[in-house]
Coordinates of C-alpha atoms and ligand atoms in Angstrom, one line a residue:
X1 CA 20.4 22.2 4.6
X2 CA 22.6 22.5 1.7
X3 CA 24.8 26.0 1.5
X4 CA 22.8 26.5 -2.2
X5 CA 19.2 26.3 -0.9
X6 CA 20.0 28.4 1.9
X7 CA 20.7 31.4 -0.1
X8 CA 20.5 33.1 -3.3
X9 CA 22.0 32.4 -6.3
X10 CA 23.2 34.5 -8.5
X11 CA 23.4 34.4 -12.7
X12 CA 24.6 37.6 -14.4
X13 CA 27.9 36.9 -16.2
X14 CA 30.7 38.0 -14.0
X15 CA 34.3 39.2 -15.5
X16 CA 37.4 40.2 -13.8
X17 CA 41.4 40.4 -14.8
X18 CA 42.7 37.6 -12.6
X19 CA 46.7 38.5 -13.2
X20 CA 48.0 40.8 -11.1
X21 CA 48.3 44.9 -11.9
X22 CA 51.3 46.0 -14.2
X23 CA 53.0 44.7 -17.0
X24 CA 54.0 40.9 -17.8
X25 CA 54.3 38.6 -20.3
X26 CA 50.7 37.6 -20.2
X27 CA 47.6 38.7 -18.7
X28 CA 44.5 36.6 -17.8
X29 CA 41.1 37.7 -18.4
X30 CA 37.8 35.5 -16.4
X31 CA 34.5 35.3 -17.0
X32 CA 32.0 33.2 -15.1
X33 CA 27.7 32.9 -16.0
X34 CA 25.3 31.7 -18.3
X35 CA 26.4 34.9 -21.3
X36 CA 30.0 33.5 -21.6
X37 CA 29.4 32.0 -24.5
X38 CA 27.5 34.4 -26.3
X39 CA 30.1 36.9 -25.4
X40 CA 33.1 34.7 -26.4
X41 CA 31.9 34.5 -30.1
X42 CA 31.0 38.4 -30.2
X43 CA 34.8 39.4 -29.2
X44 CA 37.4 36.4 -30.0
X45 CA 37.9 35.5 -33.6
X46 CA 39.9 32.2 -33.9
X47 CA 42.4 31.4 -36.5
X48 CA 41.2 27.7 -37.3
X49 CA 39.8 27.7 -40.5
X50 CA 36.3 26.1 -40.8
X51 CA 35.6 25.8 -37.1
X52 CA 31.7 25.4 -36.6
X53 CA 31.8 26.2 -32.4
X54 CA 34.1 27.1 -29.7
X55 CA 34.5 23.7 -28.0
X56 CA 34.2 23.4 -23.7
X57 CA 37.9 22.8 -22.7
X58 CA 40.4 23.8 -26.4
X59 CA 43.2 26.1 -26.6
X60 CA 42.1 28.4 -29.4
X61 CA 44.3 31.1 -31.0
X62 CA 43.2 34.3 -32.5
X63 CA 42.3 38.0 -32.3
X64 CA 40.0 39.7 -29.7
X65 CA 37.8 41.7 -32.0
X66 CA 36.7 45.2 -30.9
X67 CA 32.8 45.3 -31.9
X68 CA 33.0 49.3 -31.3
X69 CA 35.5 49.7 -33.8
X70 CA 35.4 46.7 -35.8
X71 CA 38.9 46.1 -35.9
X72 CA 41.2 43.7 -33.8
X73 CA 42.8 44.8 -31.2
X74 CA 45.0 42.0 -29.5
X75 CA 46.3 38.9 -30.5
X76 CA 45.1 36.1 -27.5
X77 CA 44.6 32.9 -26.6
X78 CA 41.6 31.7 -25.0
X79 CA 39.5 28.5 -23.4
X80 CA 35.6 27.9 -23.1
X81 CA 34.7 26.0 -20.2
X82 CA 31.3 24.8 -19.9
X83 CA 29.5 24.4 -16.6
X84 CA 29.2 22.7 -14.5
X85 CA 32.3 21.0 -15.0
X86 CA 34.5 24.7 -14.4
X87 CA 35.5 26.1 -10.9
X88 CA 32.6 27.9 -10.7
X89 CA 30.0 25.6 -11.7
X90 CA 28.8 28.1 -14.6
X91 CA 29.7 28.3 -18.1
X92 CA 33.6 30.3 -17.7
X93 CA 36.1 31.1 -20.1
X94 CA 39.5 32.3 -19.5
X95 CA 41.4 34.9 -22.6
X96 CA 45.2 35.1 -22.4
X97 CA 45.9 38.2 -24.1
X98 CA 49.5 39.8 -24.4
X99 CA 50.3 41.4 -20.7
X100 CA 49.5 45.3 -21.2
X101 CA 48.0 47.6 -18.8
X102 CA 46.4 49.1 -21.4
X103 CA 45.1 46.4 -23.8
X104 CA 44.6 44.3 -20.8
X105 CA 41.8 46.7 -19.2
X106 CA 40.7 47.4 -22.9
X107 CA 39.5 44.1 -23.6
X108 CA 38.1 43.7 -20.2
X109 CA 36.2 47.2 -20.8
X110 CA 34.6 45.2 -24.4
X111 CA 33.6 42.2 -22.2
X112 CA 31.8 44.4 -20.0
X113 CA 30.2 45.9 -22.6
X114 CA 28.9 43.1 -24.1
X115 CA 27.1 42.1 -20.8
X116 CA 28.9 41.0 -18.4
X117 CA 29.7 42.9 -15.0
X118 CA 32.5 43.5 -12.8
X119 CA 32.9 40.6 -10.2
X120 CA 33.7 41.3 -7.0
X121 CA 36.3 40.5 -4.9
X122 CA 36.8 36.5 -4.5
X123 CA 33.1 36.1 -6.6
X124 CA 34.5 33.5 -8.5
X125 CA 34.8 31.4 -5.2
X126 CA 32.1 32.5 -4.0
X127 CA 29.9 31.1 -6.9
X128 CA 32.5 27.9 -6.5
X129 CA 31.0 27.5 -3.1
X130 CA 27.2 28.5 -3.7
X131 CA 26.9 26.3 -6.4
X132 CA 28.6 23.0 -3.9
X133 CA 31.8 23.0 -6.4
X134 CA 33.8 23.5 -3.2
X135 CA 33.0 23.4 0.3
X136 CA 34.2 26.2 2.6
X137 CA 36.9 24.8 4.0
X138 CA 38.1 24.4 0.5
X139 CA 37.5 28.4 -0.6
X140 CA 39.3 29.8 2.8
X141 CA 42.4 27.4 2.0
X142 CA 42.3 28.5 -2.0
X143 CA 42.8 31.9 0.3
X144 CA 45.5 30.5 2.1
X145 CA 47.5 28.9 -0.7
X146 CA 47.2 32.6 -2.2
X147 CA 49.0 34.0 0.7
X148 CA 51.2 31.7 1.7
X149 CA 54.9 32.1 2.5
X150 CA 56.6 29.3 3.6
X151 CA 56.8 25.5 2.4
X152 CA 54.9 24.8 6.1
X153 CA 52.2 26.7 5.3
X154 CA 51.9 25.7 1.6
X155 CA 51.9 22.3 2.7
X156 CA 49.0 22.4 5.3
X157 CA 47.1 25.0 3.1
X158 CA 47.0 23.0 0.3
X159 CA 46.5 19.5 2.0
X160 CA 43.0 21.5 3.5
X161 CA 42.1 22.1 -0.3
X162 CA 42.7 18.2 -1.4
X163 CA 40.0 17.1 1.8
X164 CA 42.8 16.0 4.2
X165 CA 41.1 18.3 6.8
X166 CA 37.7 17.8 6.0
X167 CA 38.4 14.1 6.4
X168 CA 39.9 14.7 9.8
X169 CA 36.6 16.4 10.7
X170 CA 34.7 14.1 9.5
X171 CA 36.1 11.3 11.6
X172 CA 35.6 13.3 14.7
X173 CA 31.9 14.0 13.8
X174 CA 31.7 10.1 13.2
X175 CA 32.9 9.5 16.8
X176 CA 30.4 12.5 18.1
X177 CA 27.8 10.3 16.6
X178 CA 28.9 7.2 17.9
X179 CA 28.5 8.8 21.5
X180 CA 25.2 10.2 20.5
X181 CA 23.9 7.1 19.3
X182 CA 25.0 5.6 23.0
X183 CA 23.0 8.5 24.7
X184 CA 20.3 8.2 22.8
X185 CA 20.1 4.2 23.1
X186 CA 20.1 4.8 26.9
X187 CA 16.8 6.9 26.7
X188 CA 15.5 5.4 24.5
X189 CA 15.6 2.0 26.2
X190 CA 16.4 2.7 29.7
X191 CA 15.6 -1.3 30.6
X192 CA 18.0 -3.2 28.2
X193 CA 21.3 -3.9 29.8
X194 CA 23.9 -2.8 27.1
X195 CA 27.6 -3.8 27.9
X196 CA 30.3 -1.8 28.2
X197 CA 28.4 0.8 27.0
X198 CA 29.9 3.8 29.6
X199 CA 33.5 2.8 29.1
X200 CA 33.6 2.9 25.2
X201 CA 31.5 6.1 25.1
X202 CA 34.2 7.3 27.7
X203 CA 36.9 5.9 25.4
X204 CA 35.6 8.0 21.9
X205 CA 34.9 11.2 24.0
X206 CA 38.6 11.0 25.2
X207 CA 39.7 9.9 21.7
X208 CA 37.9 13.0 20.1
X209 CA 39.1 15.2 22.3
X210 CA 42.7 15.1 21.5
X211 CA 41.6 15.3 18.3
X212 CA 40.0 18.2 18.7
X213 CA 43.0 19.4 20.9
X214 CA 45.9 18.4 18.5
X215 CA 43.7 20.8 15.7
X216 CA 43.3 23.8 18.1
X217 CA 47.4 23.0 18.8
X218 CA 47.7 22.9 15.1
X219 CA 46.6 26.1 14.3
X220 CA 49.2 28.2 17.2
X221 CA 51.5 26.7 14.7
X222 CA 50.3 27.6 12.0
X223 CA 49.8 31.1 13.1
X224 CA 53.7 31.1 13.6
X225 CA 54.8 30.2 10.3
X226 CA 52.3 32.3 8.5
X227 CA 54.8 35.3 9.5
X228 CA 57.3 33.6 7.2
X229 CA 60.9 31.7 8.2
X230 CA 62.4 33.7 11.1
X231 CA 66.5 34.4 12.0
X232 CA 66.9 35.5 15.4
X233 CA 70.2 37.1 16.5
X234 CA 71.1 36.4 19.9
X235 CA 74.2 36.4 21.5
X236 CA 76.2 38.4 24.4
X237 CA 75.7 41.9 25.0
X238 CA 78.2 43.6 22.6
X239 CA 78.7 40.8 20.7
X240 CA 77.5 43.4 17.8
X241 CA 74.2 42.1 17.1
X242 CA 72.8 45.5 16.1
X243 CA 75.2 46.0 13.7
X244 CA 75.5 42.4 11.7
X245 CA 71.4 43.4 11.7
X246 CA 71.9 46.5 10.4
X247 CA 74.7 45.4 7.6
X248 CA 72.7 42.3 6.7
X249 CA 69.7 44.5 6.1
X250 CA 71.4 47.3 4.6
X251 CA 70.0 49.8 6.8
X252 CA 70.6 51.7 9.4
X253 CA 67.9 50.1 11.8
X254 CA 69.0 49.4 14.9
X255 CA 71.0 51.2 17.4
X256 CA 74.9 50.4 17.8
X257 CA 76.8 51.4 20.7
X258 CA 79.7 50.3 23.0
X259 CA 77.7 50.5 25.9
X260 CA 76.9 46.4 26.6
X261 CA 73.1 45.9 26.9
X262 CA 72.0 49.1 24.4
X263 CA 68.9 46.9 22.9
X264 CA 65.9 46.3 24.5
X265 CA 63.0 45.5 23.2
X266 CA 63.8 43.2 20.1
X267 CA 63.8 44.4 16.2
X268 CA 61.9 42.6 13.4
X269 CA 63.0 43.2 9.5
X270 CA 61.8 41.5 6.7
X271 CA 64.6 40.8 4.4
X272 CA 65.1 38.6 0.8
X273 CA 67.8 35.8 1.0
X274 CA 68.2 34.4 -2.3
X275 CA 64.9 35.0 -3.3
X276 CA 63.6 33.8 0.0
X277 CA 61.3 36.0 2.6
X278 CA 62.8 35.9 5.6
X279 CA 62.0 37.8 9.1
X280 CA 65.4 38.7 11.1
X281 CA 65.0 39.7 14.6
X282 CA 67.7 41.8 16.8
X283 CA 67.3 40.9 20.5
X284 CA 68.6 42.3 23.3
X285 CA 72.2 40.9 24.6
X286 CA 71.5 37.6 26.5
X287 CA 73.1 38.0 30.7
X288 CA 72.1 38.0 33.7
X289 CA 71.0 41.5 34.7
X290 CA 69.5 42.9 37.9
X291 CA 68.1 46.1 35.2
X292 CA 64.6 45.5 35.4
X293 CA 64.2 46.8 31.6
X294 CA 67.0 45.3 30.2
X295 CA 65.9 41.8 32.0
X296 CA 62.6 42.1 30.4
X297 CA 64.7 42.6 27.1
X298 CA 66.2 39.2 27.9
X299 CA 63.0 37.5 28.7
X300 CA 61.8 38.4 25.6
X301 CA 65.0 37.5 23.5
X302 CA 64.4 34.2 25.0
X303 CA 60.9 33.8 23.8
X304 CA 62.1 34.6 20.6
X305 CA 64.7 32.0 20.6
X306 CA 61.8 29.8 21.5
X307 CA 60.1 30.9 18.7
X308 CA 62.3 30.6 15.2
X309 CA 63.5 29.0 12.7
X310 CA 67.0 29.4 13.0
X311 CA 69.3 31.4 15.3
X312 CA 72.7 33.4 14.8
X313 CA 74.0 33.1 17.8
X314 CA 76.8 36.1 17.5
X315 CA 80.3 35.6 19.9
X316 CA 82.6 38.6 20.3
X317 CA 86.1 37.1 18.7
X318 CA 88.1 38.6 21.9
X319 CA 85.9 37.4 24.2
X320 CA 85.7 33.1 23.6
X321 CA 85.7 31.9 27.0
X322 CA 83.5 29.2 28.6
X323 CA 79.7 31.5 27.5
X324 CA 77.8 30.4 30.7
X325 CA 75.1 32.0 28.6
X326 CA 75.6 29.9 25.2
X327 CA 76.1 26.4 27.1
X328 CA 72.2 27.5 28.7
X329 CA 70.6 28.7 25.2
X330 CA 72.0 25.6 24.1
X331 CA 70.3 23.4 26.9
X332 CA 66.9 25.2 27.0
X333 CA 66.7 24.6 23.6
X334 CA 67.2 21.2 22.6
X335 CA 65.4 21.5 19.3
X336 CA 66.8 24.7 18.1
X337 CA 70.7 23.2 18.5
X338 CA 70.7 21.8 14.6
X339 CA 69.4 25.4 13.4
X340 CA 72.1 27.2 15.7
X341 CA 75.0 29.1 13.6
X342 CA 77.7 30.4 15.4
X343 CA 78.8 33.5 14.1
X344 CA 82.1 34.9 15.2
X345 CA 82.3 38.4 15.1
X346 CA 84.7 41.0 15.0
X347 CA 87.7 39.6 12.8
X348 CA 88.8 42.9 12.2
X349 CA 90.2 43.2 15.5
X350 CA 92.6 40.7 15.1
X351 CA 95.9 39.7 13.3
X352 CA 95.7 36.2 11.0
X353 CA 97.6 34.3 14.4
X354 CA 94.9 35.1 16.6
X355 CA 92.4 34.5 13.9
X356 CA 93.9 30.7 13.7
X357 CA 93.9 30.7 17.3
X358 CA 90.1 31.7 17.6
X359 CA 88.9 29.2 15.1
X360 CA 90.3 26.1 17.0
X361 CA 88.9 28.3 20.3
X362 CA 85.4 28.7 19.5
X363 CA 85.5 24.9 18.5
X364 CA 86.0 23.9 22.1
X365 CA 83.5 25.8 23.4
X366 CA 80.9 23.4 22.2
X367 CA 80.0 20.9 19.3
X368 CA 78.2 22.8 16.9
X369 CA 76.7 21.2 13.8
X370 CA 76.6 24.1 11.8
X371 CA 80.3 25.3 10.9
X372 CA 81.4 28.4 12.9
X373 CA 81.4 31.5 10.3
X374 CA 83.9 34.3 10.8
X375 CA 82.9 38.1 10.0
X376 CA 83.3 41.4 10.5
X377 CA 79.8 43.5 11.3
X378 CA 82.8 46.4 10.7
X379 CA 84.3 45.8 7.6
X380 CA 81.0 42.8 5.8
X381 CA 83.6 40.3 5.4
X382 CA 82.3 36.9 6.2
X383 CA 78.8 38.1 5.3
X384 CA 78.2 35.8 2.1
X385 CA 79.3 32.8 3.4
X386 CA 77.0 33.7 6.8
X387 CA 74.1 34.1 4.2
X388 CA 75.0 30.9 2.7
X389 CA 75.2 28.9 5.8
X390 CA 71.6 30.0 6.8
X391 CA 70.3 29.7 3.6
X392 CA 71.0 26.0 3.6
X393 CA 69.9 26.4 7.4
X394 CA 66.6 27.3 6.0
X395 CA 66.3 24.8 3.2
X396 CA 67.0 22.3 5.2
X397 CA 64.2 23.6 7.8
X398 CA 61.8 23.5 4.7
X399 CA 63.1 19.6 3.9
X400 CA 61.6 18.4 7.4
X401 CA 58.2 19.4 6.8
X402 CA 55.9 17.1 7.2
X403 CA 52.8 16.3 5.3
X404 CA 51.1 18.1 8.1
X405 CA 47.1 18.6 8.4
X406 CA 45.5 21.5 10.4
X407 CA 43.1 24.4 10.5
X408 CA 44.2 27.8 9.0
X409 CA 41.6 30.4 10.2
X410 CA 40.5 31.9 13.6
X411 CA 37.2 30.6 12.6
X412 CA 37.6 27.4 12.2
X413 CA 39.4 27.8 15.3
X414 CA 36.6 29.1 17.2
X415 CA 34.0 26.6 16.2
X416 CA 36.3 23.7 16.7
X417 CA 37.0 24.6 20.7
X418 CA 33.3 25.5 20.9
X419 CA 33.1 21.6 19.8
X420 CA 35.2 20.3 22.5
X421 CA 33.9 22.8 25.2
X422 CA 30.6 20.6 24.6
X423 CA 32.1 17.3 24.6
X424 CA 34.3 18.0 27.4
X425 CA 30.9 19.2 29.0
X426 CA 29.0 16.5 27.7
X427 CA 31.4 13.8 29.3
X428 CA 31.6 15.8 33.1
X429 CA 27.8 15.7 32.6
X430 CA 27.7 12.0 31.8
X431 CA 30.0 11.1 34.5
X432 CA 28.3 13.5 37.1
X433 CA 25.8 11.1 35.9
X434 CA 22.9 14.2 34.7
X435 CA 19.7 14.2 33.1
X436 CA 20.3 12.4 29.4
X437 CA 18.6 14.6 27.2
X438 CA 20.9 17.7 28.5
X439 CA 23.7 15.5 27.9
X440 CA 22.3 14.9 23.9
X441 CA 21.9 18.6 23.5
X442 CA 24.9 19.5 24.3
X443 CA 26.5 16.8 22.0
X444 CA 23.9 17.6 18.9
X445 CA 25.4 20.9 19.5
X446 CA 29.0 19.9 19.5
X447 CA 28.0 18.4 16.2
X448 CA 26.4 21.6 14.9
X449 CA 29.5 23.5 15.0
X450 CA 32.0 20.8 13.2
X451 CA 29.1 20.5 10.2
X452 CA 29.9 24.9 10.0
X453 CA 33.4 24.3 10.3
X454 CA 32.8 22.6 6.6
X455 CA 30.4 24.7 5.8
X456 CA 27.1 22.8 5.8
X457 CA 25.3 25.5 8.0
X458 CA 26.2 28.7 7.5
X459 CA 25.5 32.5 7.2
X460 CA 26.1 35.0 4.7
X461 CA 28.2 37.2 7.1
X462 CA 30.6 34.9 7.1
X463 CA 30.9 34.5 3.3
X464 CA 30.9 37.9 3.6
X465 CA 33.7 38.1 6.1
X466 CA 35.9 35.7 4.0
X467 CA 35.5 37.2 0.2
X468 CA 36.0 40.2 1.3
X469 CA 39.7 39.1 2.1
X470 CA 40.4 37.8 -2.0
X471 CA 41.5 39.7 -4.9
X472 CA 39.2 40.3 -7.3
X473 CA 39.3 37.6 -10.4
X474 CA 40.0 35.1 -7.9
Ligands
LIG1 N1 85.7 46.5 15.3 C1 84.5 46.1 15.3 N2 83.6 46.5 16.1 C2 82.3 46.1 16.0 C3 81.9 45.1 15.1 N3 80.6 44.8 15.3 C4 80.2 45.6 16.3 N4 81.2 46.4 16.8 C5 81.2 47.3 17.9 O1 80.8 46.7 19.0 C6 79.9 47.5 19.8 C7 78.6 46.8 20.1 O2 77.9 46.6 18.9 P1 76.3 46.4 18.9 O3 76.0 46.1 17.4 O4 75.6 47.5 19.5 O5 76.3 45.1 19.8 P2 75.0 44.3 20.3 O6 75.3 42.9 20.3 O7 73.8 44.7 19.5 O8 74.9 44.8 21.8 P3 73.6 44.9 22.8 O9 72.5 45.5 22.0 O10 74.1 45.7 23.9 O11 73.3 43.5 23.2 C8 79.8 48.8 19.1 O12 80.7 49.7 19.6 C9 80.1 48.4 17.6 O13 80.7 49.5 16.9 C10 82.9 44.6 14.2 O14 82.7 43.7 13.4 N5 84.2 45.1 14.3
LIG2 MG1 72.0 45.6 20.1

């Protein structure tokens, strides 16, 4: 059953500002429904002479005329789209009026009183979807492009939109239905001798199943780099973790102190570098430590480790020996080594002699590919070149993405290992060597719930659920 037949469609003329709140150089003003013409002609005035109809797709120029006092109000631009060829489906047009608060909300107050009615919040997709202009899959990753906030998650949002995932899907459905097909040839004919038949219906179930596995896998990452590009500082107890946080942040966040092992739990700030969001994360000083608080600490400075983007790993400037600790970090993990600065901290302490001596030191210790930067938590020298460094730390993150495919929403999540927990049990079943027909119900099943993935069954809860999350005009 097609998502349109299934439920209701709707056909008042819907009209929403579709720019964000406050002033700007330009707003934008939407309309979607069969009245957009009509209203169009009632309230825009164009400036080229002799023109006989507003045509579907032009840039027009001109004045929004206000009916109620019969004067114009703003000068605009504006463009008529006609259905279904629009976003929507319907009949849309979009005004560009100057970007006031004020004239802004006027113009959409005229619209609405020349028919039209508020749309809600994401209606615009929503008639997208219900009138098969985009699939669902499609509207939760126009959601996802909206929110995203890192090149990773741009990438794999906006690959979902142009199909990528859809077609992944799709060729997991098509082996689903090659095993079917197998099942149901067995019943069907339970005399003919077909060859091979077990073994290659073995081989696709396995085959979709890391399919299915590598999606559910996908989607822990994706989790992880929708909270944006993260910067752990780790280091020795001491080392003046706290403080680089705190000076790097510009607040007064975390707690500094002499006494080695003062943070525990770790501390999350969101900060801007160069324009760029990024999460920075204070973690308790990495030793060995019999404290049964501070070793939790540890454990979970570890896990953070584990978990970023990029690591400043802080070293006391008057304490460069062999770092037990640093050489381990550095060998549990492998893959963060490249995205490893080593900060050396506490210049401030020392005269320009032992400051020469300490930069030939701390190159010993260990190759590093990332220069060694020298600072002062005390004093912020060091600081811009430390931002610099893991700026280009960061960009150069962002340069090895890959052109990455996966799911971006619990519920896609939750349908897809619904899918392989009926394969999987499909297959035991098969080998187990159980009744047929059980075996075909749970793979029509299986089926079932990759067809709502896209959207081809589904329930107005969950549009519900998911419109509810977009801004209004969108
Ligand atoms: N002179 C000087 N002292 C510093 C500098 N940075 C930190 N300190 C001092 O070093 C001590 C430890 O600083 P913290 O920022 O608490 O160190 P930490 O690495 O967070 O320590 P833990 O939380 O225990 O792991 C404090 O007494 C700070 O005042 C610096 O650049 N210069
Ligand atoms: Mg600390």
């Amino acid at each position: 059953m097609s998502a349109m037949s299934s439920l209701s469609r709707e056909i008042d003329t819907i009209c929403a500002v579709s720019s964000p709140s406050g002033e700007g150089a330009i707003s934008i003003i939407r309309a979607s429904g069969k009245d957009c013409l009509n209203i169009l002609n009632k309230i825009f005035r164009p400036y080229e002479k002799n023109l006989s109809k507003i045509k579907s797709r032009y840039f027009y120029a001109g004045q929004i005329f206000d009916f109620q006092t019969a004067s114009n109000i703003d000068e605009a631009a504006c463009v008529f789209i006609k259905g279904p060829n629009s976003y929507t489906g319907e009949d849309m047009f979009e005004i560009y009026p100057h970007g006031g608060i004020f004239n802004t909300k006027y113009i959409l107050e005229i619209i609405l009183k020349s028919g039209a009615r508020l749309a809600l919040n994401g209606e615009f997709t929503k008639r997208a979807y219900l009138n098969n202009k985009i699939n669902l899959l499609e509207a939760e990753a126009v959601l996802e492009i909206i929110k995203a906030n890192s090149l990773k998650t741009l990438v794999i949002a906006n690959n979902e939109l142009g199909g990528l995932l859809e077609k992944k899907i799709k060729e997991i459905k098509e082996s689903y239905i090659y095993i079917l097909a197998s099942v149901e040839a067995l019943i069907d004919f339970p005399d003919e001798v077909f060859e091979n038949i077990d073994s290659d219906l073995l081989n696709k179930a396995g085959e979709a199943e890391q399919a299915l596995t590598y999606l559910i896998d996908s989607y822990k990452n994706y989790e992880l780099n929708k909270a944006g590009f993260s910067v752990v500082i780790a280091g020795a107890p001491n080392a003046g973790k706290s403080n680089i946080l705190n000076r790097i942040t510009g607040k007064d966040r975390a707690i500094v102190s002499d006494v080695p092992g003062t943070t525990r739990d770790y501390i999350e700030e969101n900060l801007f570098l160069f324009n760029k969001p990024v999460k920075i994360i204070d973690t308790a000083g990495l030793r060995e430590t019999m404290e049964l608080l501070e070793s939790k600490g540890v454990e979970r400075s570890y896990g953070q480790i584990k978990n970023s983007d990029a690591v400043l790993y802080i070293l006391d400037i008057n304490d460069l020996n062999e770092d037990k600790i640093l050489k381990e970090t550095f060998d549990m993990f492998e893959d963060k080594k490249d995205n490893l600065i080593p900060i050396v901290n506490k210049t401030d302490t020392v005269n320009k002699k032992d400051l020469d001596a300490a930069e030939e030191k701390v190159l010993q210790l260990f190759e590093f590919k990332n220069k060694p930067v020298f600072i002062s938590a005390k004093t912020g020298s060091g600081f811009e070149t430390m931002k610099k460094e893991l700026y280009d730390v960061i960009l150069r993150v962002e340069g090895g993405v890959k052109n990455d495919v996966g799911i971006t929403t619990l519920r896609q999540k939750n349908l897809i290992v619904k899918s392989l927990e009926l394969l999987s049990s499909a297959k035991d079943k098969f080998i187990a060597g159980r009744p047929l027909e059980i075996i075909s119900l749970d793979l029509r099943e299986g089926i079932n719930a990759l067809d709502e993935i896209v959207g081809e069954v589904t329930s107005e809860d969950v549009l519900d659920v998911l419109f509810k999350e977009f801004c209004i005009g969108k």
